[in-house]
Protein backbone atom coordinates (compact mmCIF):
# COMPACT_ATOMS: atom_id res chain seq x y z
CA UNK A 1 0.00 0.00 0.00
CA UNK A 2 1.18 3.45 -0.82
CA UNK A 3 1.13 5.36 2.45
CA UNK A 4 0.48 8.96 1.53
CA UNK A 5 0.81 10.05 5.14
CA UNK A 6 4.53 9.37 5.14
CA UNK A 7 5.31 11.03 1.85
CA UNK A 8 5.39 14.65 2.93
CA UNK A 9 7.76 13.72 5.73
CA UNK A 10 10.07 11.91 3.32
CA UNK A 11 10.19 14.99 1.11
CA UNK A 12 10.69 17.28 4.08
CA UNK A 13 13.54 15.14 5.27
CA UNK A 14 15.10 15.18 1.81
CA UNK A 15 14.67 18.95 1.54
CA UNK A 16 16.39 19.40 4.86
CA UNK A 17 19.22 17.09 3.78
CA UNK A 18 19.72 19.15 0.63
CA UNK A 19 19.59 22.45 2.46
CA UNK A 20 22.24 21.42 4.96
CA UNK A 21 24.47 19.81 2.36
CA UNK A 22 27.83 21.50 2.03
CA UNK A 23 28.15 20.62 -1.63
CA UNK A 24 26.08 21.42 -4.70
CA UNK A 25 23.75 18.54 -5.62
CA UNK A 26 24.47 19.12 -9.27
CA UNK A 27 28.16 18.54 -8.62
CA UNK A 28 27.47 15.36 -6.70
CA UNK A 29 25.33 14.10 -9.54
CA UNK A 30 27.91 14.97 -12.17
CA UNK A 31 30.63 13.13 -10.27
CA UNK A 32 28.78 10.09 -8.96
CA UNK A 33 25.44 9.90 -10.74
CA UNK A 34 22.32 8.67 -9.02
CA UNK A 35 24.36 6.59 -6.56
CA UNK A 36 25.93 9.76 -5.28
CA UNK A 37 22.45 11.18 -4.66
CA UNK A 38 21.35 8.05 -2.81
CA UNK A 39 24.38 8.29 -0.54
CA UNK A 40 23.06 11.58 0.88
CA UNK A 41 21.48 10.67 4.23
CA UNK A 42 17.72 11.19 4.07
CA UNK A 43 17.47 10.57 0.32
CA UNK A 44 16.08 7.27 -0.94
CA UNK A 45 15.80 5.84 -4.43
CA UNK A 46 12.49 7.49 -5.38
CA UNK A 47 13.59 10.96 -4.41
CA UNK A 48 17.03 10.44 -5.95
CA UNK A 49 15.32 9.59 -9.23
CA UNK A 50 13.24 12.73 -9.05
CA UNK A 51 16.30 14.85 -8.37
CA UNK A 52 17.97 13.26 -11.39
CA UNK A 53 14.90 14.00 -13.51
CA UNK A 54 14.97 17.61 -12.36
CA UNK A 55 18.66 18.06 -13.08
CA UNK A 56 18.25 16.53 -16.53
CA UNK A 57 14.96 18.08 -17.65
CA UNK A 58 14.41 20.98 -15.25
CA UNK A 59 11.04 19.36 -14.46
CA UNK A 60 9.55 16.65 -12.28
CA UNK A 61 6.61 14.85 -13.86
CA UNK A 62 5.14 13.67 -10.56
CA UNK A 63 5.21 17.24 -9.28
CA UNK A 64 3.50 18.49 -12.42
CA UNK A 65 0.76 15.89 -12.09
CA UNK A 66 0.11 16.96 -8.51
CA UNK A 67 0.22 20.55 -9.62
CA UNK A 68 -2.47 19.89 -12.24
CA UNK A 69 -4.73 18.39 -9.60
CA UNK A 70 -4.16 21.33 -7.28
CA UNK A 71 -2.86 24.29 -9.25
CA UNK A 72 -2.12 26.44 -6.21
CA UNK A 73 0.87 28.58 -5.44
CA UNK A 74 1.77 26.69 -2.28
CA UNK A 75 4.87 28.62 -1.38
CA UNK A 76 3.00 31.90 -1.55
CA UNK A 77 0.02 30.70 0.49
CA UNK A 78 2.05 28.83 3.13
CA UNK A 79 4.05 31.99 3.78
CA UNK A 80 0.89 33.52 5.26
CA UNK A 81 1.09 33.20 9.03
CA UNK A 82 -1.55 30.76 10.28
CA UNK A 83 -2.09 28.96 6.96
CA UNK A 84 -0.94 25.35 6.73
CA UNK A 85 -1.22 22.68 4.03
CA UNK A 86 -4.62 21.47 5.24
CA UNK A 87 -6.12 24.94 5.08
CA UNK A 88 -4.69 25.50 1.61
CA UNK A 89 -6.41 22.32 0.46
CA UNK A 90 -9.69 23.35 2.04
CA UNK A 91 -9.53 26.83 0.52
CA UNK A 92 -8.92 25.40 -2.93
CA UNK A 93 -11.61 22.75 -2.62
CA UNK A 94 -14.28 25.12 -1.35
CA UNK A 95 -13.39 28.49 -2.85
CA UNK A 96 -10.92 27.65 -5.65
CA UNK A 97 -8.31 29.90 -4.05
CA UNK A 98 -5.00 29.45 -5.85
CA UNK A 99 -2.79 32.34 -4.85
CA UNK A 100 -2.27 35.25 -2.50
CA UNK A 101 -4.32 37.67 -4.59
CA UNK A 102 -7.34 35.36 -4.59
CA UNK A 103 -6.98 34.70 -0.89
CA UNK A 104 -6.92 38.41 -0.19
CA UNK A 105 -9.98 39.02 -2.35
CA UNK A 106 -11.95 36.22 -0.69
CA UNK A 107 -11.04 37.51 2.77
CA UNK A 108 -12.02 41.08 1.86
CA UNK A 109 -15.35 39.91 0.49
CA UNK A 110 -16.10 37.99 3.67
CA UNK A 111 -16.06 34.61 1.91
CA UNK A 112 -13.64 32.93 4.33
CA UNK A 113 -15.81 33.35 7.40
CA UNK A 114 -18.58 31.37 5.72
CA UNK A 115 -16.48 28.19 5.81
CA UNK A 116 -16.76 25.82 8.73
CA UNK A 117 -13.90 26.28 11.23
CA UNK A 118 -13.09 29.76 9.97
CA UNK A 119 -14.48 32.74 11.82
CA UNK A 120 -14.46 36.46 11.24
CA UNK A 121 -11.36 36.67 13.43
CA UNK A 122 -9.44 34.21 11.23
CA UNK A 123 -10.43 36.24 8.22
CA UNK A 124 -9.11 39.42 9.82
CA UNK A 125 -5.87 37.69 10.82
CA UNK A 126 -5.37 36.44 7.28
CA UNK A 127 -5.72 39.96 5.92
CA UNK A 128 -3.24 41.30 8.47
CA UNK A 129 -0.70 38.59 7.65
CA UNK A 130 -1.03 39.26 3.93
CA UNK A 131 -0.41 42.94 4.43
CA UNK A 132 2.66 42.25 6.54
CA UNK A 133 3.94 39.77 3.99
CA UNK A 134 3.48 42.26 1.16
CA UNK A 135 5.46 44.90 2.96
CA UNK A 136 8.45 42.64 3.60
CA UNK A 137 8.23 41.05 0.13
CA UNK A 138 8.37 44.45 -1.52
CA UNK A 139 11.71 44.97 0.08
CA UNK A 140 12.84 41.74 -1.57
CA UNK A 141 15.14 40.73 1.25
CA UNK A 142 16.41 37.35 2.43
CA UNK A 143 16.97 36.03 5.93
CA UNK A 144 20.61 36.11 7.04
CA UNK A 145 20.39 32.47 8.14
CA UNK A 146 19.14 31.35 4.73
CA UNK A 147 21.87 33.12 2.82
CA UNK A 148 25.00 32.96 4.96
CA UNK A 149 25.87 29.24 4.53
CA UNK A 150 25.40 29.40 0.76
CA UNK A 151 27.62 32.45 0.37
CA UNK A 152 30.26 31.06 2.73
CA UNK A 153 30.40 27.99 0.53
CA UNK A 154 31.00 30.17 -2.52
CA UNK A 155 33.75 31.99 -0.63
CA UNK A 156 35.42 28.62 0.06
CA UNK A 157 35.33 27.77 -3.64
CA UNK A 158 36.78 31.13 -4.67
CA UNK A 159 39.49 30.73 -2.05
CA UNK A 160 40.73 27.63 -3.83
CA UNK A 161 41.66 29.67 -6.91
CA UNK A 162 45.36 30.44 -6.97
CA UNK A 163 44.60 33.94 -8.26
CA UNK A 164 42.63 34.77 -5.09
CA UNK A 165 44.98 36.19 -2.46
CA UNK A 166 42.43 37.43 0.05
CA UNK A 167 38.68 37.31 0.24
CA UNK A 168 36.02 38.71 2.52
CA UNK A 169 32.31 39.20 2.84
CA UNK A 170 31.30 42.86 2.69
CA UNK A 171 28.02 44.79 2.91
CA UNK A 172 25.14 43.77 5.13
CA UNK A 173 26.32 40.14 5.28
CA UNK A 174 29.58 41.16 6.90
CA UNK A 175 27.65 43.35 9.31
CA UNK A 176 25.38 40.32 9.93
CA UNK A 177 22.23 42.30 9.39
CA UNK A 178 19.18 40.10 10.00
CA UNK A 179 17.96 40.43 6.42
CA UNK A 180 20.08 40.77 3.32
CA UNK A 181 19.33 42.63 0.09
CA UNK A 182 22.25 41.28 -1.88
CA UNK A 183 25.54 39.61 -0.97
CA UNK A 184 28.80 41.47 -1.46
CA UNK A 185 32.16 39.76 -1.81
CA UNK A 186 35.55 41.45 -2.02
CA UNK A 187 38.63 39.74 -3.45
CA UNK A 188 42.30 40.71 -3.70
CA UNK A 189 43.95 39.57 -6.89
CA UNK A 190 46.58 40.65 -9.39
CA UNK A 191 44.81 38.63 -12.09
CA UNK A 192 41.12 39.45 -11.81
CA UNK A 193 39.90 38.00 -15.11
CA UNK A 194 40.10 34.29 -14.25
CA UNK A 195 38.35 35.07 -10.94
CA UNK A 196 35.48 36.81 -12.73
CA UNK A 197 35.21 33.94 -15.24
CA UNK A 198 35.08 31.35 -12.48
CA UNK A 199 32.55 33.36 -10.51
CA UNK A 200 30.00 33.79 -13.30
CA UNK A 201 30.10 30.06 -14.11
CA UNK A 202 29.60 28.79 -10.56
CA UNK A 203 26.95 26.07 -10.26
CA UNK A 204 23.60 27.62 -9.35
CA UNK A 205 24.12 30.85 -11.31
CA UNK A 206 20.91 31.60 -13.22
CA UNK A 207 21.62 35.11 -14.44
CA UNK A 208 24.65 37.30 -15.07
CA UNK A 209 23.71 40.93 -14.50
CA UNK A 210 27.07 42.17 -15.60
CA UNK A 211 30.70 41.17 -15.82
CA UNK A 212 33.67 43.42 -16.27
CA UNK A 213 37.42 43.45 -15.69
CA UNK A 214 37.26 43.71 -11.93
CA UNK A 215 33.66 43.12 -11.00
CA UNK A 216 30.68 40.95 -11.72
CA UNK A 217 27.14 40.57 -10.55
CA UNK A 218 25.09 37.37 -10.67
CA UNK A 219 21.85 35.84 -9.46
CA UNK A 220 21.69 32.42 -7.81
CA UNK A 221 18.84 29.95 -8.24
CA UNK A 222 17.38 30.90 -4.86
CA UNK A 223 16.94 34.47 -6.11
CA UNK A 224 19.73 36.20 -4.24
CA UNK A 225 22.18 38.41 -6.14
CA UNK A 226 25.91 38.56 -5.45
CA UNK A 227 28.19 41.49 -6.22
CA UNK A 228 31.84 40.60 -6.59
CA UNK A 229 34.58 43.20 -6.62
CA UNK A 230 38.26 42.58 -7.17
CA UNK A 231 40.89 45.02 -6.00
CA UNK A 232 44.69 45.13 -5.83
CA UNK A 233 46.30 44.30 -2.48
CA UNK A 234 47.16 47.89 -1.69
CA UNK A 235 43.56 49.13 -1.67
CA UNK A 236 42.02 46.17 0.17
CA UNK A 237 41.46 47.98 3.46
CA UNK A 238 39.87 51.02 1.84
CA UNK A 239 37.63 48.92 -0.39
CA UNK A 240 36.60 46.65 2.48
CA UNK A 241 35.79 49.63 4.66
CA UNK A 242 33.78 51.25 1.89
CA UNK A 243 31.85 48.18 0.76
CA UNK A 244 31.11 46.96 4.26
CA UNK A 245 29.11 50.11 4.92
CA UNK A 246 26.68 50.86 6.20
CA UNK A 247 26.07 54.03 4.24
CA UNK A 248 25.29 55.80 7.52
CA UNK A 249 28.56 54.63 9.05
CA UNK A 250 30.53 55.62 5.96
CA UNK A 251 29.08 59.11 6.03
CA UNK A 252 30.42 59.46 9.58
CA UNK A 253 33.90 58.12 8.75
CA UNK A 254 34.18 60.33 5.67
CA UNK A 255 33.25 63.29 7.83
CA UNK A 256 35.93 62.36 10.37
CA UNK A 257 38.44 62.24 7.51
CA UNK A 258 37.32 65.61 6.15
CA UNK A 259 37.75 67.22 9.55
CA UNK A 260 41.38 66.13 9.41
CA UNK A 261 41.78 67.57 5.90
CA UNK A 262 41.71 64.09 4.38
CA UNK A 263 39.56 62.41 1.77
CA UNK A 264 38.27 58.85 2.22
CA UNK A 265 36.95 56.76 -0.67
CA UNK A 266 36.99 53.15 -1.84
CA UNK A 267 40.59 53.49 -3.10
CA UNK A 268 42.18 54.90 0.02
CA UNK A 269 42.58 57.76 2.45
CA UNK A 270 44.21 60.75 0.75
CA UNK A 271 45.87 64.00 1.68
CA UNK A 272 45.78 65.87 -1.64
CA UNK A 273 47.22 63.36 -4.10
CA UNK A 274 49.14 61.50 -1.40
CA UNK A 275 47.78 58.18 -0.16
CA UNK A 276 47.90 58.06 3.64
CA UNK A 277 46.39 54.64 4.30
CA UNK A 278 44.65 51.93 2.27
CA UNK A 279 45.93 48.43 2.85
CA UNK A 280 44.07 47.46 6.00
CA UNK A 281 40.95 48.67 7.79
CA UNK A 282 43.01 49.18 10.97
CA UNK A 283 45.26 51.60 9.06
CA UNK A 284 42.29 53.57 7.77
CA UNK A 285 40.57 53.89 11.13
CA UNK A 286 43.84 54.72 12.86
CA UNK A 287 44.62 57.44 10.33
CA UNK A 288 41.30 59.14 11.00
CA UNK A 289 41.94 58.92 14.74
CA UNK A 290 39.80 55.90 15.66
CA UNK A 291 40.29 52.35 16.90
CA UNK A 292 39.02 49.62 14.56
CA UNK A 293 35.23 49.35 14.74
CA UNK A 294 33.81 45.82 14.41
CA UNK A 295 31.60 45.37 11.29
CA UNK A 296 28.50 44.45 13.34
CA UNK A 297 28.60 47.88 14.97
CA UNK A 298 28.84 49.90 11.77
CA UNK A 299 25.28 51.16 11.59
CA UNK A 300 25.72 54.83 12.41
CA UNK A 301 24.18 54.23 15.83
CA UNK A 302 26.75 55.99 17.97
CA UNK A 303 29.68 53.66 17.28
CA UNK A 304 31.85 56.40 15.78
CA UNK A 305 31.23 58.65 18.79
CA UNK A 306 32.08 55.78 21.16
CA UNK A 307 35.26 55.03 19.19
CA UNK A 308 36.23 58.68 19.37
CA UNK A 309 35.69 58.78 23.14
CA UNK A 310 37.81 55.66 23.47
CA UNK A 311 40.59 57.27 21.41
CA UNK A 312 40.47 60.27 23.76
CA UNK A 313 40.57 58.08 26.87
CA UNK A 314 36.98 58.93 27.79
CA UNK A 315 34.10 56.65 28.79
CA UNK A 316 32.07 54.92 27.58
CA UNK A 317 34.16 53.62 24.69
CA UNK A 318 33.40 50.79 22.30
CA UNK A 319 32.10 47.57 23.88
CA UNK A 320 34.40 44.57 24.05
CA UNK A 321 31.99 42.46 21.99
CA UNK A 322 31.08 38.89 22.83
CA UNK A 323 32.87 36.53 20.44
CA UNK A 324 31.64 33.44 18.65
CA UNK A 325 33.93 31.20 20.70
CA UNK A 326 32.65 32.54 24.03
CA UNK A 327 29.50 30.39 24.09
CA UNK A 328 29.79 27.53 26.58
CA UNK A 329 26.39 25.95 26.29
CA UNK A 330 22.91 26.16 24.84
CA UNK A 331 20.00 26.31 27.28
CA UNK A 332 17.09 25.97 24.90
CA UNK A 333 17.14 22.57 23.21
CA UNK A 334 14.18 20.28 22.62
CA UNK A 335 14.48 16.50 22.76
CA UNK A 336 12.45 13.57 21.45
CA UNK A 337 10.43 13.77 24.67
CA UNK A 338 8.37 16.61 23.16
CA UNK A 339 8.53 15.41 19.58
CA UNK A 340 11.92 16.88 18.74
CA UNK A 341 13.94 14.77 16.32
CA UNK A 342 16.78 13.64 18.62
CA UNK A 343 17.13 11.95 22.00
CA UNK A 344 18.56 13.82 24.98
CA UNK A 345 21.77 11.85 24.59
CA UNK A 346 22.11 12.71 20.89
CA UNK A 347 21.51 16.40 21.63
CA UNK A 348 24.10 16.26 24.42
CA UNK A 349 26.65 14.62 22.14
CA UNK A 350 26.09 17.29 19.51
CA UNK A 351 26.66 19.94 22.17
CA UNK A 352 29.87 18.23 23.25
CA UNK A 353 31.03 18.17 19.65
CA UNK A 354 30.55 21.91 19.52
CA UNK A 355 32.93 22.13 22.48
CA UNK A 356 30.23 23.13 24.93
CA UNK A 357 30.48 22.48 28.64
CA UNK A 358 26.74 22.06 29.10
CA UNK A 359 23.40 21.74 27.40
CA UNK A 360 20.00 22.63 28.81
CA UNK A 361 17.12 20.40 27.78
CA UNK A 362 13.98 22.52 27.81
CA UNK A 363 11.05 20.72 26.27
CA UNK A 364 7.60 22.20 25.81
CA UNK A 365 5.10 21.68 28.60
CA UNK A 366 1.57 20.41 28.74
CA UNK A 367 -0.47 23.34 27.44
CA UNK A 368 1.13 22.89 24.01
CA UNK A 369 -0.60 19.66 23.07
CA UNK A 370 0.44 19.76 19.41
CA UNK A 371 4.08 19.90 20.56
CA UNK A 372 3.58 16.91 22.88
CA UNK A 373 4.12 19.14 25.90
CA UNK A 374 5.29 17.37 29.06
CA UNK A 375 3.23 17.34 32.25
CA UNK A 376 4.57 17.31 35.82
CA UNK A 377 4.89 13.54 35.90
CA UNK A 378 6.74 13.37 32.61
CA UNK A 379 9.12 16.09 33.76
CA UNK A 380 9.96 13.93 36.79
CA UNK A 381 10.60 10.92 34.58
CA UNK A 382 12.76 13.07 32.31
CA UNK A 383 14.75 14.19 35.32
CA UNK A 384 15.60 10.54 36.06
CA UNK A 385 16.93 10.02 32.55
CA UNK A 386 19.03 13.16 32.75
CA UNK A 387 20.42 12.18 36.14
CA UNK A 388 21.43 8.79 34.77
CA UNK A 389 23.21 10.37 31.83
CA UNK A 390 24.95 12.85 34.12
CA UNK A 391 26.12 10.02 36.39
CA UNK A 392 27.69 8.39 33.36
CA UNK A 393 29.54 11.62 32.55
CA UNK A 394 30.79 11.80 36.13
CA UNK A 395 31.98 8.18 36.21
CA UNK A 396 33.90 8.80 33.01
CA UNK A 397 35.28 11.95 34.55
CA UNK A 398 33.82 14.11 31.78
CA UNK A 399 33.19 17.70 32.73
CA UNK A 400 30.12 17.90 30.50
CA UNK A 401 26.71 18.32 32.17
CA UNK A 402 23.11 18.15 31.04
CA UNK A 403 20.88 20.68 32.78
CA UNK A 404 17.22 20.00 33.18
CA UNK A 405 14.83 22.78 32.30
CA UNK A 406 11.60 23.23 30.40
CA UNK A 407 9.99 25.80 28.15
CA UNK A 408 6.76 26.35 29.99
CA UNK A 409 3.82 28.31 28.65
CA UNK A 410 2.75 31.68 29.90
CA UNK A 411 -1.04 31.39 29.96
CA UNK A 412 -3.38 34.29 29.22
CA UNK A 413 -3.39 35.55 32.79
CA UNK A 414 0.38 35.27 33.15
CA UNK A 415 0.33 32.06 35.17
CA UNK A 416 2.53 29.13 34.19
CA UNK A 417 1.09 25.83 32.96
CA UNK A 418 3.23 23.73 35.33
CA UNK A 419 2.84 23.57 39.11
CA UNK A 420 5.39 25.42 41.23
CA UNK A 421 6.50 22.21 43.00
CA UNK A 422 7.49 20.69 39.66
CA UNK A 423 9.20 23.88 38.47
CA UNK A 424 11.19 23.99 41.72
CA UNK A 425 12.80 20.63 40.90
CA UNK A 426 14.30 21.86 37.63
CA UNK A 427 17.75 23.40 37.14
CA UNK A 428 16.16 26.30 35.30
CA UNK A 429 12.82 27.36 33.88
CA UNK A 430 12.21 29.09 30.57
CA UNK A 431 8.75 30.54 30.06
CA UNK A 432 7.35 31.77 26.79
CA UNK A 433 4.18 33.01 25.13
CA UNK A 434 2.93 30.48 22.59
CA UNK A 435 -0.78 31.25 22.36
CA UNK A 436 -3.18 34.19 22.13
CA UNK A 437 -0.63 36.53 20.63
CA UNK A 438 -3.12 39.20 19.73
CA UNK A 439 -3.95 40.63 23.13
CA UNK A 440 -4.07 44.34 23.83
CA UNK A 441 -0.85 45.99 24.86
CA UNK A 442 -1.97 46.28 28.49
CA UNK A 443 -3.02 42.64 28.66
CA UNK A 444 0.15 41.32 27.06
CA UNK A 445 2.39 43.50 29.22
CA UNK A 446 0.59 42.38 32.37
CA UNK A 447 0.81 38.76 31.22
CA UNK A 448 4.59 38.86 30.75
CA UNK A 449 5.19 40.81 33.94
CA UNK A 450 3.23 38.34 36.02
CA UNK A 451 5.26 35.50 34.52
CA UNK A 452 8.52 37.26 35.36
CA UNK A 453 7.35 37.71 38.94
CA UNK A 454 6.88 33.96 39.30
CA UNK A 455 9.79 33.00 41.56
CA UNK A 456 10.58 29.92 39.49
CA UNK A 457 10.86 31.57 36.08
CA UNK A 458 14.48 32.26 35.15
CA UNK A 459 14.33 33.02 31.44
CA UNK A 460 11.74 34.46 29.04
CA UNK A 461 12.03 32.86 25.59
CA UNK A 462 11.70 34.90 22.35
CA UNK A 463 10.43 37.87 24.38
CA UNK A 464 8.68 39.90 21.65
CA UNK A 465 7.28 37.06 19.54
CA UNK A 466 8.26 38.50 16.19
CA UNK A 467 8.81 36.28 13.14
CA UNK A 468 11.01 37.94 10.54
CA UNK A 469 9.02 38.79 7.40
CA UNK A 470 6.01 36.92 8.80
CA UNK A 471 4.74 38.42 12.00
CA UNK A 472 5.25 41.66 13.92
CA UNK A 473 6.15 41.74 17.57
CA UNK A 474 3.12 41.38 19.73
CA UNK A 475 1.76 44.55 21.31
CA UNK A 476 3.80 45.08 24.44
CA UNK A 477 5.19 47.88 26.59
CA UNK A 478 8.79 46.78 26.34
CA UNK A 479 10.04 49.50 28.68
CA UNK A 480 7.76 48.22 31.44
CA UNK A 481 8.81 44.63 30.76
CA UNK A 482 12.49 45.58 30.85
CA UNK A 483 12.05 47.39 34.16
CA UNK A 484 10.56 44.28 35.73
CA UNK A 485 13.24 42.05 34.19
CA UNK A 486 15.81 44.33 35.80
CA UNK A 487 14.08 44.23 39.17
CA UNK A 488 13.43 40.46 39.21
CA UNK A 489 16.76 39.60 37.54
CA UNK A 490 14.88 37.65 34.90
CA UNK A 491 17.07 36.66 31.97
CA UNK A 492 15.85 37.54 28.47
CA UNK A 493 16.53 35.19 25.60
CA UNK A 494 18.21 36.05 22.34
CA UNK A 495 16.64 33.33 20.21
CA UNK A 496 19.01 32.35 17.36
CA UNK A 497 16.42 30.74 15.14
CA UNK A 498 16.93 32.32 11.66
CA UNK A 499 13.32 33.50 11.48
CA UNK A 500 13.19 34.91 15.01
CA UNK A 501 16.38 36.64 16.20
CA UNK A 502 14.37 37.85 19.17
CA UNK A 503 15.47 39.94 21.11
CA UNK A 504 16.73 41.98 18.19
CA UNK A 505 19.77 44.23 18.17
CA UNK A 506 18.27 47.48 19.42
CA UNK A 507 16.35 45.70 22.17
CA UNK A 508 19.50 43.86 23.25
CA UNK A 509 21.14 47.24 23.57
CA UNK A 510 18.25 48.56 25.64
CA UNK A 511 18.36 45.52 27.93
CA UNK A 512 22.12 45.75 28.33
CA UNK A 513 21.94 49.39 29.31
CA UNK A 514 19.70 48.38 32.22
CA UNK A 515 22.10 45.65 33.32
CA UNK A 516 19.66 42.89 32.33
CA UNK A 517 21.33 39.55 31.67
CA UNK A 518 20.59 37.66 28.47
CA UNK A 519 21.10 34.13 27.15
CA UNK A 520 21.79 33.17 23.53
CA UNK A 521 19.83 30.01 22.71
CA UNK A 522 19.07 28.11 19.52
CA UNK A 523 15.64 26.64 20.35
CA UNK A 524 16.84 23.55 18.46
CA UNK A 525 14.27 20.89 17.64
CA UNK A 526 17.00 18.75 16.07
CA UNK A 527 20.73 18.65 16.57
CA UNK A 528 21.58 20.23 13.22
CA UNK A 529 19.87 23.43 14.32
CA UNK A 530 22.45 23.99 17.04
CA UNK A 531 24.62 25.63 14.38
CA UNK A 532 22.22 28.59 14.40
CA UNK A 533 23.97 29.80 17.54
CA UNK A 534 26.22 31.98 15.36
CA UNK A 535 23.18 33.97 14.22
CA UNK A 536 22.26 34.71 17.84
CA UNK A 537 25.82 35.73 18.64
CA UNK A 538 25.79 37.99 15.58
CA UNK A 539 22.59 39.66 16.77
CA UNK A 540 24.09 40.04 20.26
CA UNK A 541 27.17 41.68 18.77
CA UNK A 542 24.96 44.04 16.79
CA UNK A 543 23.31 44.83 20.13
CA UNK A 544 26.70 45.78 21.64
CA UNK A 545 26.61 42.82 24.06
CA UNK A 546 29.70 41.74 25.95
CA UNK A 547 30.60 38.35 27.38
CA UNK A 548 29.53 39.41 30.86
CA UNK A 549 25.99 40.22 29.65
CA UNK A 550 25.35 36.70 28.37
CA UNK A 551 24.88 33.97 30.98
CA UNK A 552 25.78 31.08 28.69
CA UNK A 553 29.24 32.55 28.24
CA UNK A 554 29.81 31.89 31.90
CA UNK A 555 31.46 28.74 33.28
CA UNK A 556 29.05 26.12 34.60
CA UNK A 557 29.72 26.81 38.28
CA UNK A 558 28.95 30.51 37.90
CA UNK A 559 25.85 29.78 35.85
CA UNK A 560 24.52 27.28 38.41
CA UNK A 561 25.14 29.60 41.30
CA UNK A 562 23.36 32.41 39.43
CA UNK A 563 20.35 30.21 38.73
CA UNK A 564 20.25 28.95 42.33
CA UNK A 565 20.61 32.32 43.97
CA UNK A 566 18.35 34.04 41.52
CA UNK A 567 16.77 36.47 44.02
CA UNK A 568 13.15 36.54 43.07
P1 LIG B 1 21.76 45.31 1.48
O1 LIG B 1 22.47 44.79 0.29
O2 LIG B 1 20.54 46.09 1.17
O3 LIG B 1 21.46 44.24 2.47
O4 LIG B 1 22.71 46.34 2.25
P2 LIG B 1 24.24 46.66 1.97
O5 LIG B 1 24.71 47.47 3.12
O6 LIG B 1 24.99 45.42 1.68
O7 LIG B 1 24.17 47.62 0.70
P3 LIG B 1 24.72 47.48 -0.77
O8 LIG B 1 24.87 46.08 -1.20
O9 LIG B 1 23.86 48.36 -1.59
O10 LIG B 1 26.14 48.15 -0.71
C1 LIG B 1 27.22 47.57 -0.01
C2 LIG B 1 27.99 48.64 0.68
O11 LIG B 1 28.60 49.52 -0.26
C3 LIG B 1 27.15 49.54 1.54
O12 LIG B 1 26.93 49.02 2.83
C4 LIG B 1 27.97 50.79 1.59
C5 LIG B 1 28.61 50.85 0.23
N1 LIG B 1 27.83 51.71 -0.66
C6 LIG B 1 27.05 51.33 -1.66
N2 LIG B 1 26.49 52.39 -2.25
C7 LIG B 1 26.94 53.46 -1.60
C8 LIG B 1 26.74 54.87 -1.74
O13 LIG B 1 26.02 55.35 -2.61
N3 LIG B 1 27.39 55.66 -0.85
C9 LIG B 1 28.19 55.15 0.12
N4 LIG B 1 28.79 55.95 0.98
N5 LIG B 1 28.38 53.87 0.27
C10 LIG B 1 27.79 53.03 -0.58
CA1 LIG C 1 24.55 44.05 -0.06
CA1 LIG D 1 25.56 45.10 -3.36
JSON list of C-alpha atoms and ligand atoms in Angstrom, two decimals, residues 182-184 227 229, ligand 3:
[
{"chain": "A", "resi": 182, "resn": "UNK", "atom": "CA", "xyz": [22.25, 41.28, -1.88]},
{"chain": "A", "resi": 183, "resn": "UNK", "atom": "CA", "xyz": [25.54, 39.61, -0.97]},
{"chain": "A", "resi": 184, "resn": "UNK", "atom": "CA", "xyz": [28.80, 41.47, -1.46]},
{"chain": "A", "resi": 227, "resn": "UNK", "atom": "CA", "xyz": [28.19, 41.49, -6.22]},
{"chain": "A", "resi": 229, "resn": "UNK", "atom": "CA", "xyz": [34.58, 43.20, -6.62]},
{"chain": "B", "resi": 3, "resn": "LIG", "atom": "CA1", "xyz": [25.56, 45.10, -3.36]}
]
